[in-house]
Short mmCIF file of C-alpha atoms in Angstrom, two decimals:
data_model
loop_
_atom_site.label_atom_id
_atom_site.label_comp_id
_atom_site.label_asym_id
_atom_site.label_seq_id
_atom_site.Cartn_x
_atom_site.Cartn_y
_atom_site.Cartn_z
CA MET A 1 -16.60 -10.79 8.63
CA ILE A 2 -16.54 -7.02 6.76
CA ARG A 3 -19.16 -6.76 4.34
CA ALA A 4 -18.75 -4.67 1.28
CA GLY A 5 -21.45 -1.76 2.18
CA THR A 6 -19.72 -1.88 5.55
CA ARG A 7 -16.63 -0.84 4.31
CA ALA A 8 -17.46 0.95 1.73
CA ALA A 9 -19.43 3.06 4.27
CA LEU A 10 -16.91 3.56 6.33
CA ALA A 11 -14.02 3.96 4.07
CA ALA A 12 -16.40 6.90 2.53
CA ALA A 13 -16.50 8.63 6.26
CA VAL A 14 -13.33 8.29 6.70
CA VAL A 15 -12.27 9.91 3.16
CA GLY A 16 -14.93 12.93 3.73
CA ALA A 17 -13.30 13.93 6.68
CA LEU A 18 -9.72 14.23 5.11
CA ALA A 19 -9.12 17.37 4.03
CA LEU A 20 -5.60 18.71 3.67
CA ALA A 21 -6.36 22.41 4.92
CA GLY A 22 -6.00 22.87 8.21
CA CYS A 23 -4.02 19.59 9.04
CA GLY A 24 -1.76 19.03 11.99
CA GLY A 25 0.92 20.87 11.84
CA GLY A 26 0.40 22.09 8.51
CA GLY A 27 0.75 25.31 7.24
CA GLY A 28 1.67 27.46 4.12
CA ALA A 29 3.49 26.51 1.21
CA ASP A 30 6.71 28.33 2.69
CA GLY A 31 7.83 25.04 4.46
CA ALA A 32 11.08 26.12 5.86
CA ASP A 33 9.63 29.71 7.10
CA ASP A 34 6.68 28.25 8.84
CA ALA A 35 8.97 25.32 10.30
CA GLY A 36 11.06 27.78 12.24
CA GLY A 37 13.71 27.40 9.65
CA TRP A 38 14.74 23.53 10.59
CA ARG A 39 16.12 22.05 7.04
CA PRO A 40 17.71 18.58 6.58
CA ASP A 41 21.61 18.72 7.12
CA GLY A 42 22.22 16.31 4.60
CA ASP A 43 20.81 13.52 2.17
CA VAL A 44 17.66 12.06 3.25
CA THR A 45 17.18 8.51 2.97
CA MET A 46 13.75 7.34 2.49
CA VAL A 47 13.48 3.54 4.24
CA VAL A 48 11.48 0.88 1.90
CA PRO A 49 10.77 -2.14 4.22
CA PHE A 50 10.46 -4.25 0.93
CA ALA A 51 12.73 -5.85 -1.84
CA ALA A 52 13.41 -3.76 -4.92
CA GLY A 53 10.75 -4.33 -7.81
CA GLY A 54 7.42 -4.08 -6.05
CA GLY A 55 4.96 -1.67 -5.55
CA SER A 56 6.44 -0.55 -1.94
CA ASP A 57 9.96 -0.18 -3.65
CA ARG A 58 8.03 1.99 -6.71
CA ALA A 59 6.34 4.11 -4.24
CA GLY A 60 9.30 5.02 -1.79
CA ARG A 61 11.37 5.78 -5.23
CA ALA A 62 8.45 8.24 -6.91
CA LEU A 63 8.34 10.14 -3.13
CA ALA A 64 11.98 10.40 -2.94
CA ALA A 65 11.70 11.98 -7.10
CA ALA A 66 8.53 13.98 -5.34
CA ILE A 67 9.95 15.71 -2.49
CA GLU A 68 13.52 16.32 -5.01
CA ALA A 69 10.93 18.44 -7.04
CA ALA A 70 9.08 19.97 -4.36
CA ASP A 71 12.28 21.40 -2.70
CA PRO A 72 15.34 20.86 -5.25
CA ASP A 73 17.47 21.73 -2.51
CA ILE A 74 16.90 18.27 -1.19
CA SER A 75 18.79 14.57 -1.83
CA VAL A 76 16.96 12.01 -1.22
CA SER A 77 18.11 8.18 -1.70
CA VAL A 78 16.23 4.93 -1.28
CA GLU A 79 17.34 2.13 0.77
CA ASN A 80 15.71 -1.46 0.92
CA ARG A 81 15.65 -3.70 3.96
CA GLU A 82 13.23 -6.26 2.98
CA GLY A 83 12.65 -9.37 5.53
CA GLY A 84 9.66 -10.65 7.74
CA SER A 85 7.16 -9.02 5.79
CA GLY A 86 7.96 -5.60 6.02
CA ALA A 87 9.17 -6.10 10.00
CA VAL A 88 13.16 -5.69 9.31
CA GLY A 89 12.32 -2.44 7.45
CA TYR A 90 10.46 -1.12 9.83
CA SER A 91 12.28 -2.56 12.98
CA TYR A 92 14.80 -0.44 11.35
CA PHE A 93 12.80 2.79 11.63
CA LEU A 94 12.16 2.12 14.99
CA GLY A 95 15.63 2.58 15.75
CA ARG A 96 16.24 5.64 14.09
CA ASN A 97 13.76 7.73 16.42
CA GLY A 98 14.75 11.79 16.60
CA ASP A 99 15.92 11.24 12.89
CA ALA A 100 14.55 13.66 11.18
CA GLU A 101 16.49 13.07 7.58
CA THR A 102 15.04 9.51 7.49
CA LEU A 103 11.37 9.16 6.22
CA LEU A 104 9.78 5.07 5.32
CA ALA A 105 7.58 4.17 2.27
CA THR A 106 4.86 3.04 4.42
CA GLU A 107 1.56 0.76 3.62
CA THR A 108 -0.48 -1.71 5.12
CA ALA A 109 2.02 -3.74 6.75
CA LEU A 110 2.09 -0.71 9.05
CA LEU A 111 -1.27 -1.99 10.83
CA ALA A 112 -0.95 -5.00 9.99
CA LEU A 113 2.22 -6.78 11.56
CA PRO A 114 1.22 -5.40 15.15
CA THR A 115 -2.15 -6.91 14.59
CA SER A 116 -0.99 -10.15 13.66
CA GLY A 117 1.27 -9.54 16.72
CA GLN A 118 4.39 -10.57 15.03
CA VAL A 119 5.81 -7.01 16.12
CA GLU A 120 5.99 -5.17 19.24
CA PHE A 121 5.65 -1.61 17.86
CA THR A 122 2.23 -0.01 16.49
CA PHE A 123 2.12 3.46 14.21
CA GLU A 124 2.14 5.49 17.54
CA ASP A 125 5.83 4.61 17.64
CA PHE A 126 6.44 6.58 14.52
CA THR A 127 5.88 10.40 13.00
CA PRO A 128 2.48 9.76 10.31
CA ILE A 129 3.34 12.60 7.92
CA MET A 130 1.30 11.93 4.76
CA LYS A 131 -0.85 9.30 3.35
CA ILE A 132 -0.60 9.57 -0.33
CA ALA A 133 -2.94 7.26 -1.85
CA GLU A 134 -4.65 4.00 -2.27
CA ASP A 135 -3.96 0.97 -3.87
CA PHE A 136 -6.16 -2.03 -4.82
CA THR A 137 -5.34 -5.38 -6.27
CA LEU A 138 -6.25 -7.93 -9.27
CA LEU A 139 -6.45 -11.47 -8.90
CA VAL A 140 -4.03 -12.65 -11.36
CA VAL A 141 -3.32 -15.84 -13.17
CA PRO A 142 -1.16 -17.37 -16.03
CA ALA A 143 -2.22 -16.76 -19.38
CA ALA A 144 -2.87 -20.51 -19.75
CA ALA A 145 -4.84 -21.14 -16.32
CA PRO A 146 -8.14 -22.61 -16.92
CA TYR A 147 -9.72 -19.77 -14.85
CA GLN A 148 -11.98 -17.16 -16.46
CA THR A 149 -13.33 -15.42 -13.57
CA CYS A 150 -12.71 -15.45 -9.59
CA PRO A 151 -15.68 -17.86 -8.87
CA ASP A 152 -13.48 -20.26 -11.44
CA VAL A 153 -10.78 -19.96 -9.08
CA VAL A 154 -12.97 -20.83 -5.92
CA GLU A 155 -14.65 -23.64 -7.47
CA ALA A 156 -11.15 -24.73 -7.98
CA ALA A 157 -10.15 -24.50 -4.61
CA ARG A 158 -13.35 -26.02 -3.33
CA ALA A 159 -12.63 -29.16 -5.61
CA GLY A 160 -8.51 -29.28 -4.57
CA ARG A 161 -5.23 -27.59 -4.34
CA VAL A 162 -4.87 -23.82 -5.12
CA VAL A 163 -1.67 -22.16 -4.32
CA ALA A 164 -1.18 -18.80 -4.25
CA GLY A 165 1.43 -16.33 -3.78
CA ILE A 166 1.50 -13.43 -1.24
CA SER A 167 3.70 -10.59 -0.91
CA GLY A 168 4.19 -11.19 2.90
CA GLN A 169 2.35 -12.42 5.31
CA THR A 170 0.61 -9.41 6.42
CA GLY A 171 0.09 -7.32 2.72
CA LEU A 172 -2.95 -6.41 0.92
CA ASP A 173 -2.89 -9.94 -1.03
CA ASN A 174 -2.96 -11.78 2.08
CA ILE A 175 -6.34 -9.88 3.35
CA VAL A 176 -8.58 -10.03 0.34
CA LEU A 177 -7.78 -13.65 0.18
CA SER A 178 -8.78 -14.50 3.47
CA LEU A 179 -11.85 -12.57 2.90
CA THR A 180 -12.46 -14.27 -0.17
CA GLU A 181 -12.04 -17.44 2.18
CA ASP A 182 -14.32 -15.93 4.54
CA GLU A 183 -16.59 -15.27 2.03
CA THR A 184 -16.63 -18.71 0.46
CA GLY A 185 -15.60 -21.16 2.38
CA VAL A 186 -12.59 -22.23 0.57
CA ARG A 187 -9.13 -22.21 1.56
CA PHE A 188 -5.89 -21.68 -0.40
CA ASP A 189 -2.61 -22.49 -0.07
CA ARG A 190 -0.27 -19.65 0.37
CA VAL A 191 3.62 -19.37 -0.53
CA ALA A 192 4.85 -15.79 0.79
CA PHE A 193 7.33 -14.24 -1.35
CA GLU A 194 8.78 -10.56 -0.39
CA SER A 195 7.54 -8.42 -3.56
CA GLY A 196 5.50 -8.15 -6.16
CA GLY A 197 8.07 -8.65 -8.95
CA GLU A 198 9.26 -11.97 -6.98
CA LEU A 199 5.12 -13.28 -7.33
CA VAL A 200 5.34 -11.90 -11.18
CA ALA A 201 8.06 -13.95 -11.58
CA ALA A 202 6.67 -16.97 -9.50
CA LEU A 203 3.40 -17.29 -11.65
CA LEU A 204 5.54 -16.94 -15.08
CA GLY A 205 7.50 -19.82 -13.96
CA GLY A 206 4.45 -22.02 -13.01
CA GLN A 207 5.38 -21.86 -9.16
CA ILE A 208 2.18 -21.19 -8.05
CA ASP A 209 -1.51 -21.16 -9.33
CA ILE A 210 -2.67 -17.52 -8.48
CA ALA A 211 -1.18 -13.79 -6.74
CA SER A 212 -3.23 -11.23 -5.82
CA LEU A 213 -1.07 -7.83 -7.34
CA ASN A 214 -1.48 -4.56 -7.55
CA PRO A 215 -2.10 -3.12 -11.18
CA GLY A 216 1.18 -1.28 -11.09
CA GLU A 217 2.96 -4.35 -10.34
CA VAL A 218 2.06 -6.59 -13.25
CA ILE A 219 0.04 -4.38 -15.53
CA GLY A 220 3.30 -5.67 -18.29
CA GLN A 221 2.25 -8.78 -18.11
CA LEU A 222 -1.49 -7.93 -18.74
CA GLU A 223 -0.66 -5.95 -21.63
CA SER A 224 1.53 -8.68 -23.17
CA GLY A 225 -0.73 -11.18 -22.57
CA ASP A 226 1.18 -13.60 -20.42
CA LEU A 227 -1.03 -12.68 -17.55
CA ARG A 228 -4.65 -12.36 -17.00
CA ALA A 229 -6.31 -10.51 -14.17
CA VAL A 230 -9.74 -12.49 -13.48
CA CYS A 231 -11.19 -9.75 -11.06
CA ALA A 232 -10.53 -6.70 -9.34
CA PHE A 233 -10.90 -6.70 -5.12
CA ALA A 234 -12.16 -2.61 -5.85
CA ASP A 235 -15.26 -1.12 -5.12
CA GLU A 236 -15.72 -0.34 -8.41
CA ARG A 237 -14.04 -1.06 -11.86
CA TYR A 238 -10.40 0.49 -12.85
CA PRO A 239 -11.49 3.92 -14.92
CA TYR A 240 -8.07 3.45 -16.67
CA GLY A 241 -8.45 2.15 -20.48
CA GLU A 242 -6.38 -1.19 -20.13
CA LEU A 243 -8.15 -2.52 -16.90
CA GLN A 244 -11.61 -1.15 -17.74
CA ASN A 245 -12.95 -4.60 -18.61
CA ILE A 246 -12.21 -6.61 -15.91
CA PRO A 247 -14.85 -6.50 -13.52
CA THR A 248 -15.07 -6.52 -9.35
CA ALA A 249 -15.17 -9.47 -7.44
CA ALA A 250 -18.67 -8.25 -6.31
CA GLU A 251 -19.62 -8.18 -9.43
CA GLN A 252 -18.65 -12.16 -10.06
CA GLY A 253 -20.77 -12.57 -6.68
CA ILE A 254 -18.07 -12.52 -3.57
CA PRO A 255 -18.41 -8.95 -1.89
CA VAL A 256 -14.74 -8.40 -1.39
CA SER A 257 -12.90 -5.10 -1.54
CA PHE A 258 -9.54 -3.75 0.36
CA ALA A 259 -7.73 -0.80 -0.26
CA GLN A 260 -3.73 -0.43 0.34
CA PHE A 261 -2.57 2.65 1.28
CA ARG A 262 0.45 4.40 0.45
CA GLY A 263 2.15 7.00 2.45
CA VAL A 264 5.35 8.43 4.43
CA LEU A 265 6.44 8.46 7.84
CA ALA A 266 9.33 10.40 9.83
CA PRO A 267 10.54 8.44 12.92
CA GLY A 268 9.45 9.07 16.61
CA GLY A 269 10.63 11.84 18.17
CA ILE A 270 11.08 14.11 16.07
CA SER A 271 10.50 17.38 17.00
CA PRO A 272 7.19 19.61 16.31
CA GLU A 273 9.39 22.16 13.44
CA GLN A 274 10.40 18.89 11.77
CA ARG A 275 7.30 17.34 11.35
CA THR A 276 5.75 20.53 10.13
CA PHE A 277 8.51 20.76 7.57
CA TRP A 278 7.91 17.18 6.60
CA ILE A 279 3.85 17.89 6.20
CA GLU A 280 4.38 20.82 4.14
CA THR A 281 7.23 19.49 1.84
CA LEU A 282 4.75 16.60 1.13
CA GLN A 283 1.82 18.68 0.60
CA ARG A 284 3.88 20.31 -2.42
CA ALA A 285 5.11 17.03 -3.44
CA LEU A 286 1.49 15.95 -4.18
CA GLU A 287 1.40 19.01 -6.71
CA THR A 288 4.51 17.91 -8.59
CA ASP A 289 4.45 15.98 -11.99
CA GLU A 290 6.46 13.19 -10.27
CA TYR A 291 3.83 12.80 -8.31
CA ARG A 292 0.95 12.41 -10.89
CA SER A 293 2.86 10.52 -13.10
CA TYR A 294 3.22 7.83 -10.44
CA VAL A 295 -0.39 7.67 -9.71
CA GLU A 296 -1.01 7.28 -13.41
CA GLU A 297 1.46 4.86 -13.93
CA SER A 298 0.59 3.00 -10.81
CA TYR A 299 -2.95 2.93 -11.33
CA LEU A 300 -3.50 4.70 -7.57
CA GLN A 301 -6.55 6.49 -6.43
CA PRO A 302 -4.93 9.96 -5.43
CA ILE A 303 -6.96 9.99 -1.71
CA SER A 304 -4.12 11.83 0.18
CA ALA A 305 -4.38 12.77 3.86
CA ALA A 306 -1.38 14.94 6.17
CA GLY A 307 -0.91 14.39 10.02
CA ASP A 308 -3.17 14.84 12.15
CA GLU A 309 -5.89 13.48 9.85
CA PHE A 310 -3.33 10.46 8.58
CA VAL A 311 -3.40 9.56 11.77
CA ALA A 312 -7.39 9.40 12.05
CA TYR A 313 -6.88 7.57 8.68
CA LEU A 314 -4.90 4.66 10.09
CA ASP A 315 -7.00 4.53 13.28
CA GLU A 316 -9.71 3.50 11.25
CA ASN A 317 -8.04 1.40 8.57
CA ARG A 318 -6.47 -0.16 11.86
CA ALA A 319 -9.98 -0.86 13.00
CA LEU A 320 -11.18 -2.24 9.77
CA LEU A 321 -8.35 -4.65 9.66
CA GLU A 322 -8.48 -5.73 13.01
CA GLN A 323 -11.65 -7.19 11.51
CA ALA A 324 -10.87 -8.66 8.60
CA LEU A 325 -8.10 -10.54 10.14
CA ALA A 326 -10.43 -11.94 12.84
CA SER A 327 -12.69 -13.07 10.28
CA SER A 328 -10.28 -15.06 8.57
#
């Protein structure tokens, strides 16, 4: 079982070590010069390993726009390759070894899929470029649901059947539900979907009772009153106006918090010059209005890490994730 205090301390230690200056392969702002002159020869593809409409899809499209803003000579197209809770997209990307003109919008499935034994690869088979942000999740119910708090949901599951929608078997929402089960001793019936957009539709259609969703996936339905958030699986309340009144699970006696990262991978087998080019390009992308708008509109924490620091983060986060899945 991972206690909130332990997770927070470990996360703080990792975040404190993550500075962009001097990151592996990095250099000055002039990426083309420092990277030995390598540049993409043609259009770049950003693979999204989940369906359109969810948080990963929005991340991939925002990253594509930020890269284009940072380097107007680069054109980035987004390609969704959903299936298998992300396994289809990551497996496709594994086959792009050495292709520095293909990137992937990555998140926690990069670690969860190997940890769960569903795939053969690990993050070491790819080239980590940049962690761009961290994303927490909300427990969301239909507006007419009887649940007003996270403990209400737990007590309902203790007394009977509560159907929980999750976006993939190894995603952040399944992890926080597993941690909640471990803390409380209840069990939820799960139904897996391929994206947050499908989860929202299932909640609105009455197919499921609860869902764990990133704020950016559901803010429209929260503002319209069609759905309601009963708690946030975050270390602290969100500072954003629309979300400030949502208590954390810990405030309600359920000490569960786990962050999903958002980031960019290049395939394995690329050259050091190609890696440097993408690290420096992403560093400039984080300075664009496109990136800032994405973070604000998706209610993210803009905690970044580049190159070797991203690798160190993945090592630490994998250890935390293994503990979380082992305790579920």
